[in-house]
Short mmCIF file of C-alpha atoms in Angstrom, two decimals:
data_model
loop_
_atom_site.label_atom_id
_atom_site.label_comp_id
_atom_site.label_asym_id
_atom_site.label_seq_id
_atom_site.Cartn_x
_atom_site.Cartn_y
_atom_site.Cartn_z
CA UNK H 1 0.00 0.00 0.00
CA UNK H 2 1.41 3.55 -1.11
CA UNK H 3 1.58 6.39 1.45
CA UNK H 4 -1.68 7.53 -0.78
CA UNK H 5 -3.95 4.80 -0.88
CA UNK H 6 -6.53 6.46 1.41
CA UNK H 7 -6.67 8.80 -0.93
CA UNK H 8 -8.10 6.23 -3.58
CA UNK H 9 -10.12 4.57 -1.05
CA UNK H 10 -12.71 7.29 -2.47
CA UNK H 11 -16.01 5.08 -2.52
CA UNK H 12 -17.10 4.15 -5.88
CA UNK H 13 -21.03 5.02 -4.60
CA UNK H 14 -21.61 7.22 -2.29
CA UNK H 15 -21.66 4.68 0.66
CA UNK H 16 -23.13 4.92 4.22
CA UNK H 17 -19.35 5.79 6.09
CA UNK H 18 -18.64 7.95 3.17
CA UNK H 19 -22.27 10.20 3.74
CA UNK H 20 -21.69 9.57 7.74
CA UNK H 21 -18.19 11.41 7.43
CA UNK H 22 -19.77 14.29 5.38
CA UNK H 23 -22.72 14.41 7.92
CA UNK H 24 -19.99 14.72 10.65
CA UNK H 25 -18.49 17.72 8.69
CA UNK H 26 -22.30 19.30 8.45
CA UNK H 27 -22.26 19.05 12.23
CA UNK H 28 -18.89 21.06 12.17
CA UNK H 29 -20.29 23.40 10.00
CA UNK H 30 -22.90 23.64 12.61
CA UNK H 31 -21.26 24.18 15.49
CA UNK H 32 -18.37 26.25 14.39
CA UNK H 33 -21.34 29.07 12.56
CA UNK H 34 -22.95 28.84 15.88
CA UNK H 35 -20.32 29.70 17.85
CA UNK H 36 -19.12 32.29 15.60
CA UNK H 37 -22.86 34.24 15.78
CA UNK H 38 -23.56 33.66 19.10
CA UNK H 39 -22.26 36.76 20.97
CA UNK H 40 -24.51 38.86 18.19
CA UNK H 41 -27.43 37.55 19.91
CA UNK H 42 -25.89 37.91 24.13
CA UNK H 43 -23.48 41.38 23.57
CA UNK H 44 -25.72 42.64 25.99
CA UNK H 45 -25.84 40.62 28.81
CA UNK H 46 -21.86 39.75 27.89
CA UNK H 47 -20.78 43.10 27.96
CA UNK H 48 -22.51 43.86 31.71
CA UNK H 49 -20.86 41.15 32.70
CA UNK H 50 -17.11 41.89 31.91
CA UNK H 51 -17.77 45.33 32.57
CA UNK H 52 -17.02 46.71 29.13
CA UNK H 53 -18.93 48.82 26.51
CA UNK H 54 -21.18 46.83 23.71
CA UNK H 55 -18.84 48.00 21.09
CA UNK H 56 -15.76 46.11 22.46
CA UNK H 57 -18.02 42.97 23.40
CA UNK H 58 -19.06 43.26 19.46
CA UNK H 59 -15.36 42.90 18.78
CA UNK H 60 -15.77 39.30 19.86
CA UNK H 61 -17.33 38.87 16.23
CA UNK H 62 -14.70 41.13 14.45
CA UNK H 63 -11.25 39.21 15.53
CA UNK H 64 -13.09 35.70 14.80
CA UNK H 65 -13.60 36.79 11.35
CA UNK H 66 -9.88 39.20 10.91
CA UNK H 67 -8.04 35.29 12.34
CA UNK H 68 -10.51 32.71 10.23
CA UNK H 69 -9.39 35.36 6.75
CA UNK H 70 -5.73 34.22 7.77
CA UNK H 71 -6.54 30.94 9.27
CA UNK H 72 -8.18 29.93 5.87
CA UNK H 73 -5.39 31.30 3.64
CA UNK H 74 -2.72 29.16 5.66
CA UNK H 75 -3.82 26.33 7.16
CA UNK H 76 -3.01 24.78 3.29
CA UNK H 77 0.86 25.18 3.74
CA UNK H 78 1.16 24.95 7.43
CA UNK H 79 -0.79 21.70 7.61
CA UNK H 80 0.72 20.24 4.14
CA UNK H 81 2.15 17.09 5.65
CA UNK H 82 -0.76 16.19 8.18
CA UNK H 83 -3.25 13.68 8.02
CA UNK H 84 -6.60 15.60 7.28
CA UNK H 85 -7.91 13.89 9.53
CA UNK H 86 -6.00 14.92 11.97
CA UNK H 87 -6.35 18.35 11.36
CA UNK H 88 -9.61 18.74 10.76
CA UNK H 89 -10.14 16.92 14.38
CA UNK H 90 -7.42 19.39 16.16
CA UNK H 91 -9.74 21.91 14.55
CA UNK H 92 -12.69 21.03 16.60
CA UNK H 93 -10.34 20.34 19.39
CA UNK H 94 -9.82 24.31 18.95
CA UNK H 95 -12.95 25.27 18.99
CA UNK H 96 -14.17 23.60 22.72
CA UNK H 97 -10.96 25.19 23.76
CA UNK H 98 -12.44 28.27 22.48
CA UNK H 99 -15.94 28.27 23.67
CA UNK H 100 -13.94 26.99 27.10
CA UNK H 101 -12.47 30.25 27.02
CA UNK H 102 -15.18 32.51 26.65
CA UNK H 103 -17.51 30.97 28.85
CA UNK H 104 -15.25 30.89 31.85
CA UNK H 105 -13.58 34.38 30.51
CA UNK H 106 -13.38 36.70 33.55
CA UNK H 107 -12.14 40.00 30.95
CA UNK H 108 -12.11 40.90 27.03
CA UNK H 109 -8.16 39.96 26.92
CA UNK H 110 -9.73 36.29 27.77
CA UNK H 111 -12.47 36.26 25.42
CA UNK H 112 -10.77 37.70 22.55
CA UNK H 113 -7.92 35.50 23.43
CA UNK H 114 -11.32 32.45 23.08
CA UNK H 115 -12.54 34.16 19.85
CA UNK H 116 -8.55 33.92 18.29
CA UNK H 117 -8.98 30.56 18.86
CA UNK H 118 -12.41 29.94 17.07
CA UNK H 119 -11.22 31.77 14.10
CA UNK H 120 -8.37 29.69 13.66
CA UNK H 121 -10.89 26.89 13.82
CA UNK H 122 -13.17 28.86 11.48
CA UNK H 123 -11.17 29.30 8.92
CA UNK H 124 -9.05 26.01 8.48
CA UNK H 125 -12.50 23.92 8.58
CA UNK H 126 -13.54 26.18 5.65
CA UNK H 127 -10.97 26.11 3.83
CA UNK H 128 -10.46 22.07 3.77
CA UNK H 129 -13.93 21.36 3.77
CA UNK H 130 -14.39 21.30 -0.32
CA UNK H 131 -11.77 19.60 -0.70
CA UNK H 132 -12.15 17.04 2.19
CA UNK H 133 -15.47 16.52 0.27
CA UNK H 134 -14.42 15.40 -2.84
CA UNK H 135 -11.92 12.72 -1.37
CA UNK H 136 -15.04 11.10 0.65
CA UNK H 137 -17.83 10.66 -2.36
CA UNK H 138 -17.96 10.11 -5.90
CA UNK H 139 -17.51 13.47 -8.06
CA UNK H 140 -21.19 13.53 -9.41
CA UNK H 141 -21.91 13.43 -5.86
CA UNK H 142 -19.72 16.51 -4.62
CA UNK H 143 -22.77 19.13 -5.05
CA UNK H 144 -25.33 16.85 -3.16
CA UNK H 145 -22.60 16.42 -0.57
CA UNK H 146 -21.64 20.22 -0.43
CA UNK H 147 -25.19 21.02 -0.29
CA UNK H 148 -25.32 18.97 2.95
CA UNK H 149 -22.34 19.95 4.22
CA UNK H 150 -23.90 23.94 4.23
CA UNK H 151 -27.40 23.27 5.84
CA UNK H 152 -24.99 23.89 8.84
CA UNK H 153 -24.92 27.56 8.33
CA UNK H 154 -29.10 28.60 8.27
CA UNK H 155 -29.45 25.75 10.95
CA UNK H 156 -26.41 27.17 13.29
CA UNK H 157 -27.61 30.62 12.10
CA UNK H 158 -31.03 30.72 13.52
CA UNK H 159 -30.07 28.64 16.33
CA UNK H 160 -27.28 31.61 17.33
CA UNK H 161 -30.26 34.56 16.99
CA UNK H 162 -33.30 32.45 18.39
CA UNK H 163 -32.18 29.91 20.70
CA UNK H 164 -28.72 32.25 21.75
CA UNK H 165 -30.98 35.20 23.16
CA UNK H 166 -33.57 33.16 24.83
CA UNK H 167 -31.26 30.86 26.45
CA UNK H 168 -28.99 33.28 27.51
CA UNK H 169 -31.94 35.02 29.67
CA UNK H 170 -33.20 32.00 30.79
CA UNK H 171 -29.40 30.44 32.21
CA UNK H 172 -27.02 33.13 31.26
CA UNK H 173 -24.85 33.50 28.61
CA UNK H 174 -21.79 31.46 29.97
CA UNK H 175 -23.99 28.38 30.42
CA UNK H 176 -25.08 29.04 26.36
CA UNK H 177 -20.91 28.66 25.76
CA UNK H 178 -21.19 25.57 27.78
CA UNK H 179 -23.83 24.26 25.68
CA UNK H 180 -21.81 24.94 22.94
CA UNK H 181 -19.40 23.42 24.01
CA UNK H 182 -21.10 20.02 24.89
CA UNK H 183 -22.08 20.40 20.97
CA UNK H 184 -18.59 20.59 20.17
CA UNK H 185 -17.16 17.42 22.34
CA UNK H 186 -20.43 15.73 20.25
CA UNK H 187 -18.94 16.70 16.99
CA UNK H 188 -15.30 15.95 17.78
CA UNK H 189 -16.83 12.61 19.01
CA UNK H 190 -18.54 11.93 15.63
CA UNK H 191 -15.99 12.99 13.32
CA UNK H 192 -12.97 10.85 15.02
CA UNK H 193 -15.65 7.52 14.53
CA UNK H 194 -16.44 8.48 10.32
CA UNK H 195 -13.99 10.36 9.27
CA UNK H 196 -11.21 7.65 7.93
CA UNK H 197 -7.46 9.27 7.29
CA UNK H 198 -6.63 11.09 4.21
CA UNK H 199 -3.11 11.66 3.77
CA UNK H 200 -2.12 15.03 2.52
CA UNK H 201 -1.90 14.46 -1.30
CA UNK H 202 1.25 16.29 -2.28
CA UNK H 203 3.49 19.52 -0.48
CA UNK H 204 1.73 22.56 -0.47
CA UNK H 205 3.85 25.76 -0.61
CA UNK H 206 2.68 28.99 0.60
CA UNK H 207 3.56 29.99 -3.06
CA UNK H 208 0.92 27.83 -4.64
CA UNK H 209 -1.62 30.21 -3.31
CA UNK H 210 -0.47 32.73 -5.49
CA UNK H 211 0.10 30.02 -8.50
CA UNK H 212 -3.39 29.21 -8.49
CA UNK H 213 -4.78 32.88 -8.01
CA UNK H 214 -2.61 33.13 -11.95
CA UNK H 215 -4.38 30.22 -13.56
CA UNK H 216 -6.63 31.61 -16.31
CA UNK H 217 -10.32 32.80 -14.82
CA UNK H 218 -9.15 32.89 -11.09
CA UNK H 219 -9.13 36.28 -10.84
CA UNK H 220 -12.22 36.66 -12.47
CA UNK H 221 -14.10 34.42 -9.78
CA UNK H 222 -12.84 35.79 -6.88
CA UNK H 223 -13.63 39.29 -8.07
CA UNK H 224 -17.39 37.86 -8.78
CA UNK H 225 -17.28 36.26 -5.15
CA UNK H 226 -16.08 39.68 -3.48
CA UNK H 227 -19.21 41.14 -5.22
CA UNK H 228 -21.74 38.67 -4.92
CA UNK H 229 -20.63 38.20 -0.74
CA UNK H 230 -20.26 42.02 -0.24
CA UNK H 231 -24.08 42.76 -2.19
CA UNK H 232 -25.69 40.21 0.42
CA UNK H 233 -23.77 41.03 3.33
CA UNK H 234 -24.20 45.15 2.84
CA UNK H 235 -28.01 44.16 2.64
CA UNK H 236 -28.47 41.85 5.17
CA UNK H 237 -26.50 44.24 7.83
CA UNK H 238 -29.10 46.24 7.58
CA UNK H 239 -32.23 44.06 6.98
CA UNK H 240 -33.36 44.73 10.75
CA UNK H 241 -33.71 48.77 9.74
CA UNK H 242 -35.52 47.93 6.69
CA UNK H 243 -38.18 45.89 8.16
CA UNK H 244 -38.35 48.14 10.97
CA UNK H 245 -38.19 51.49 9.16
CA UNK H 246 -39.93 50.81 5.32
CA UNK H 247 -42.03 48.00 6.42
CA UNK H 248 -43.21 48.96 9.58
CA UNK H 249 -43.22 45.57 11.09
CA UNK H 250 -43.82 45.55 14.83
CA UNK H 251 -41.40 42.92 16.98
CA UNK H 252 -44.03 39.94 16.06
CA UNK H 253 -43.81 40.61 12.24
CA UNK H 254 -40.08 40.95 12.23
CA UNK H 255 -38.96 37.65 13.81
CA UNK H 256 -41.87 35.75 11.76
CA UNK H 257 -39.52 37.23 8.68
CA UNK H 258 -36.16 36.46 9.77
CA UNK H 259 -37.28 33.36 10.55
CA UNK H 260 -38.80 32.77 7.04
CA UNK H 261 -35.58 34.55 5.74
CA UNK H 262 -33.78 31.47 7.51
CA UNK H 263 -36.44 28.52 6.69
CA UNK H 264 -36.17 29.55 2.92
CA UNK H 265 -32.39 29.87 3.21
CA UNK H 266 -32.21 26.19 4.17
CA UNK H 267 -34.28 25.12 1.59
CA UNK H 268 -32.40 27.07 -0.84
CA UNK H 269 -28.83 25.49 0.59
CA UNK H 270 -30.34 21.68 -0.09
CA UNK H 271 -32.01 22.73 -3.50
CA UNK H 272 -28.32 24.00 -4.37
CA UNK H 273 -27.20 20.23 -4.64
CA UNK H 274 -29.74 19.50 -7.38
CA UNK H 275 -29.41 23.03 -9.15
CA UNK H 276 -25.79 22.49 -9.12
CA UNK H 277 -25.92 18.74 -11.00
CA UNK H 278 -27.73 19.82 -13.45
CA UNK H 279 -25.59 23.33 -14.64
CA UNK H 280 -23.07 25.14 -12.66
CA UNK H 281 -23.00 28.02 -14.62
CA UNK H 282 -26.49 28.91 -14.40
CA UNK H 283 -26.65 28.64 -10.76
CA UNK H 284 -23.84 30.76 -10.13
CA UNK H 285 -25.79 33.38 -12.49
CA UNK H 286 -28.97 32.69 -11.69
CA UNK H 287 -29.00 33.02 -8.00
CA UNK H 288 -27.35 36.85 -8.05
CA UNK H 289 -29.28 37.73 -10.42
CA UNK H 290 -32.40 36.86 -8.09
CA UNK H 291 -30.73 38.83 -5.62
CA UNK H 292 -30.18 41.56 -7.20
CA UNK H 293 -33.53 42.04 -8.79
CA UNK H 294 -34.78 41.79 -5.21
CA UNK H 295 -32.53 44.57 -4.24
CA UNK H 296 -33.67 47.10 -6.68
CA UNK H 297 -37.46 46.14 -6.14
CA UNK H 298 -37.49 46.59 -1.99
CA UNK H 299 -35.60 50.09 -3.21
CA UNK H 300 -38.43 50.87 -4.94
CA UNK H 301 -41.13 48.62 -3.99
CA UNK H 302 -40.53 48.56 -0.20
CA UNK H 303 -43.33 49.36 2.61
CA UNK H 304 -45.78 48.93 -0.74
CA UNK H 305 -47.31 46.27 1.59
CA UNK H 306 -45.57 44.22 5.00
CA UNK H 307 -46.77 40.84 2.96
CA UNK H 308 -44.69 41.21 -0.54
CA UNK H 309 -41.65 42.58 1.79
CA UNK H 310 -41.47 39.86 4.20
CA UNK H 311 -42.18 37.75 0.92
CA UNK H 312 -39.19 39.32 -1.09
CA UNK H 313 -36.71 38.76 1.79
CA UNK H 314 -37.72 35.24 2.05
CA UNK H 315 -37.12 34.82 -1.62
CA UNK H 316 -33.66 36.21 -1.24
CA UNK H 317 -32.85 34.14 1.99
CA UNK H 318 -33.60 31.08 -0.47
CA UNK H 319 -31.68 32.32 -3.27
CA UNK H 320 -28.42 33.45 -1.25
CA UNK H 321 -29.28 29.47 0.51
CA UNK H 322 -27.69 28.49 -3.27
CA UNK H 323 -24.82 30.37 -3.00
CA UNK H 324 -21.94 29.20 -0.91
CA UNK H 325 -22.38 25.47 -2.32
CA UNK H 326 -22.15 27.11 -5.75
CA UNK H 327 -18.71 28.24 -5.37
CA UNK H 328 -17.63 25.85 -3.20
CA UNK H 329 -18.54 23.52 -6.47
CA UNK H 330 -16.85 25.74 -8.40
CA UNK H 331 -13.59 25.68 -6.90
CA UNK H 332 -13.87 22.38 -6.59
CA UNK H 333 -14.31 21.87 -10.48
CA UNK H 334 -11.87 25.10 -11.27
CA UNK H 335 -8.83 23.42 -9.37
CA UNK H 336 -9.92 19.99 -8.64
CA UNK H 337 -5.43 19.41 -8.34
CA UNK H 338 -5.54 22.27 -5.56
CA UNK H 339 -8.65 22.39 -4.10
CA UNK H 340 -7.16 23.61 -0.85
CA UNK H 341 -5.63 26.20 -1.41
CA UNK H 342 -8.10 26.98 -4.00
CA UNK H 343 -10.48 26.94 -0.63
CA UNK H 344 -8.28 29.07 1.18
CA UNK H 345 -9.09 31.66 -1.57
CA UNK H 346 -12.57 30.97 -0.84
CA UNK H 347 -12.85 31.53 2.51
CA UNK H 348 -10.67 34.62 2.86
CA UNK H 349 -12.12 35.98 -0.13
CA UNK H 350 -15.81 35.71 1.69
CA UNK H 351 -14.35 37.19 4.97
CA UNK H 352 -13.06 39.99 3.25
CA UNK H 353 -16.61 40.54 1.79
CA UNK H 354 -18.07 40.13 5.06
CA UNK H 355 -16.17 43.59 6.11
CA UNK H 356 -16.44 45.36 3.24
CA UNK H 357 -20.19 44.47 3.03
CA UNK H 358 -20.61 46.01 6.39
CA UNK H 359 -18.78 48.73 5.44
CA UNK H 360 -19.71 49.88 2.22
CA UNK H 361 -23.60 49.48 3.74
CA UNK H 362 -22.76 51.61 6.67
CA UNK H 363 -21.56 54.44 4.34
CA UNK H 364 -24.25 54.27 2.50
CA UNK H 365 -27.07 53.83 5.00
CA UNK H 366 -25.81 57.50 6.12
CA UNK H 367 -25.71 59.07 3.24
CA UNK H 368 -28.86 57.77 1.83
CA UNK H 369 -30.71 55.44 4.35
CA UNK H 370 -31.57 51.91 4.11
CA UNK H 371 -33.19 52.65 0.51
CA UNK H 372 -29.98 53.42 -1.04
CA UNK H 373 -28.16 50.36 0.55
CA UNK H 374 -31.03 48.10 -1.05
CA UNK H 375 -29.93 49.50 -4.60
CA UNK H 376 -26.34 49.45 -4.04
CA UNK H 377 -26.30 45.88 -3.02
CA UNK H 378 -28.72 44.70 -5.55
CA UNK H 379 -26.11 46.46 -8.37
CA UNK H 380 -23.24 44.68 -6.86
CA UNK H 381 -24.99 41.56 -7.47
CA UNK H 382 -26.32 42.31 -10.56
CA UNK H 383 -22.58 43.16 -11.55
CA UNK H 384 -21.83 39.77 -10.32
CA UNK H 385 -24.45 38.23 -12.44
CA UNK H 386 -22.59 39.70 -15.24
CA UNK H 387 -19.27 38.89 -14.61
CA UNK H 388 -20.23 35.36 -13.86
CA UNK H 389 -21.56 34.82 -17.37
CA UNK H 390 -18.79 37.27 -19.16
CA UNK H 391 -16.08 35.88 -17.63
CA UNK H 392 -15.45 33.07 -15.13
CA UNK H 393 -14.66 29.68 -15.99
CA UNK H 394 -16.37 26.21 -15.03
CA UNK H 395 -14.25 24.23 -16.25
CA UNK H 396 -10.72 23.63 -15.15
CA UNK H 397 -7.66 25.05 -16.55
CA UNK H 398 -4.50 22.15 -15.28
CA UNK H 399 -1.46 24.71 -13.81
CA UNK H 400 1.05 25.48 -16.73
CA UNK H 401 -1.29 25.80 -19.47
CA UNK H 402 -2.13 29.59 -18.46
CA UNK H 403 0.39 30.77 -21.18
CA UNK H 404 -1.24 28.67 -23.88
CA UNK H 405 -4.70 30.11 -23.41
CA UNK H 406 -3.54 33.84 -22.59
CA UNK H 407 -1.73 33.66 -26.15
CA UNK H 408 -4.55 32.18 -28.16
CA UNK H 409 -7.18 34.73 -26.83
CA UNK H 410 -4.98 37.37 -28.06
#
């Protein structure tokens, strides 16, 4: 047996260990997005407690996200000789250290010091988890199994809203950290029974990183990612004032439509699997478009009537539910010989969205109001629509053959 014969132990159906193992990733998914969210939903009750202002409790959120951007560009070439296995299980080691931390952190240098931890967590899992994928099922099961794999994030992100806030009046928001953390031992649990070893395929340099972002079309998707994540995240910042402030909802009306914003993003994230098998291309297009449209007509439309608001943000909760498994597929398709570092680029490409969505919407809710950040995100996703279909690639382009295509498109 050769040092990579797990690595062709890749079932020839998707069989029951092989979906188990992916199930035990969803679960990671799960409790890693949970953890991430949850002092969104307790800043309150967790700043009182440490004695510091809301703003530096909300930094809790910031420094997980700043680490997993690093984390996931990384973890590639620092882990390059490990087991998978192995790291993906000192991963979720990490992250009960983490939520150890902040639950039993007595000041912000401990709970920062918890959050540092998480986002290391955060971002490694991410950026393996494509590519840990496609070494457990068939390839014309990778979107099915990426589809599962991401019903972690509307499932941990309700959970962290709903369940975070009501549990942490009813026991206090330590005990919540606890709970997450019993959810963590669970998944570390489950993953070290499915998950089998997968020895690293080959060395991988810090420099491939930048080899890959050269391959023909790279750029071109990441650019479309950095628009499509920063549209939705600029937008979805601010979905509380919109509701609030256009639609008039009352307290009642507003969690009924965050809550159908997060039941339709589910759905969305397991249709994605069967979208995805039948054409990549016009998912990836498809699904901004949607988004965009939607922008433009709550810019216009909006407070027209509570019912076709609450109705458009569910439809854009289903259509962003598409998303993430889309280009997780397409990396996976794009680079299939470095999908790892190819989901590095991924995840710190989405992180960096993540800011700059919040950013970009914060300058523009005061300039213009929430209005004006509907129509700004709905044209950066309608500019990702475009781009998609103008310029990104679906199928893969194997490393040295950049030159040959440059020169015969010129």
């Amino acid at each position: 047996m050769t040092t990579n014969d797990s690595h062709d132990m890749r079932p020839t159906g998707a069989s029951r260990g092989a979906w188990s193992a992916v199930f035990s990733l969803t679960l990671g998914v799960f409790s890693l997005v949970m953890a991430e969210f949850l002092p969104a939903s307790l800043l309150t009750p967790m700043a009182d407690s440490l004695a510091i202002s809301e703003g530096q409790a909300g930094q809790a959120v910031t420094v997980t996200a700043v680490v997993a951007l690093l984390s996931g560009l990384l973890v590639t070439s620092a882990t390059q000789r490990l087991d998978r296995r192995h790291v993906l299980l000192g991963f979720s080691g990490l992250m009960i250290a983490a939520n150890l931390l902040v639950a039993y952190s007595p000041d912000l240098i401990w709970l920062l010091a918890g959050r540092v931890l998480l986002g290391v967590a955060l971002g490694g899992f991410w950026a393996l988890s494509a590519a840990t994928v496609m070494r457990l099922v068939p390839e014309h099961d990778v979107p099915r199994a990426l589809s599962l794999l991401f019903t972690g994030v509307p499932i941990a992100t309700i959970s962290a809203a709903a369940l975070g806030s009501y549990l942490g009046d009813l026991v206090g928001w330590r005990n919540v950290f606890l709970l997450a953390t019993a959810i963590s031992v669970a998944t570390l649990v489950f993953q070290y029974v499915t998950l089998p070893s997968m020895t690293p395929e080959r060395p991988t340099p810090l420099g491939t990183l930048v080899s890959v972002m050269k391959r023909p079309g790279m750029m071109v998707g990441i650019v479309a990612i950095l628009l499509v994540f920063c549209g939705h995240f600029a937008f979805f910042t601010y979905i509380r004032p919109f509701l609030e402030g256009v639609s008039h909802m009352g307290i009642n009306a507003l969690s009924s439509t965050l809550l159908a914003f997060g039941v339709a993003n589910f759905v969305g994230t397991l249709a994605a699997g069967y979208l995805l098998e039948r054409s990549l291309r016009l998912t990836l297009v498809l699904m901004p478009l949607i988004m965009g449209s939607l922008g433009w007509l709550l810019a216009t439309l909006g407070g027209f009537s509570l019912g076709t608001d609450a109705l458009m943000v569910a439809l854009w909760g289903f259509a962003f539910g598409a998303v993430p498994v889309a280009w997780s597929t397409w990396i996976t398709r794009v680079v299939p010989d470095e999908a790892e570092s190819g989901g590095g680029l991924i995840v710190a490409s989405i992180q960096l969205a993540i800011a700059l969505g919040a950013a970009v919407g914060g300058v523009v809710f005061g300039i213009g109001g929430v209005l004006a950040v509907c129509a700004t995100a709905g044209t950066l996703l309608l500019a990702a629509a475009a781009l998609v279909l103008a310029g990104v690639r679906t199928r893969p382009v194997p490393a040295g053959e950049g030159d040959t295509v440059v020169a015969s498109c010129q």
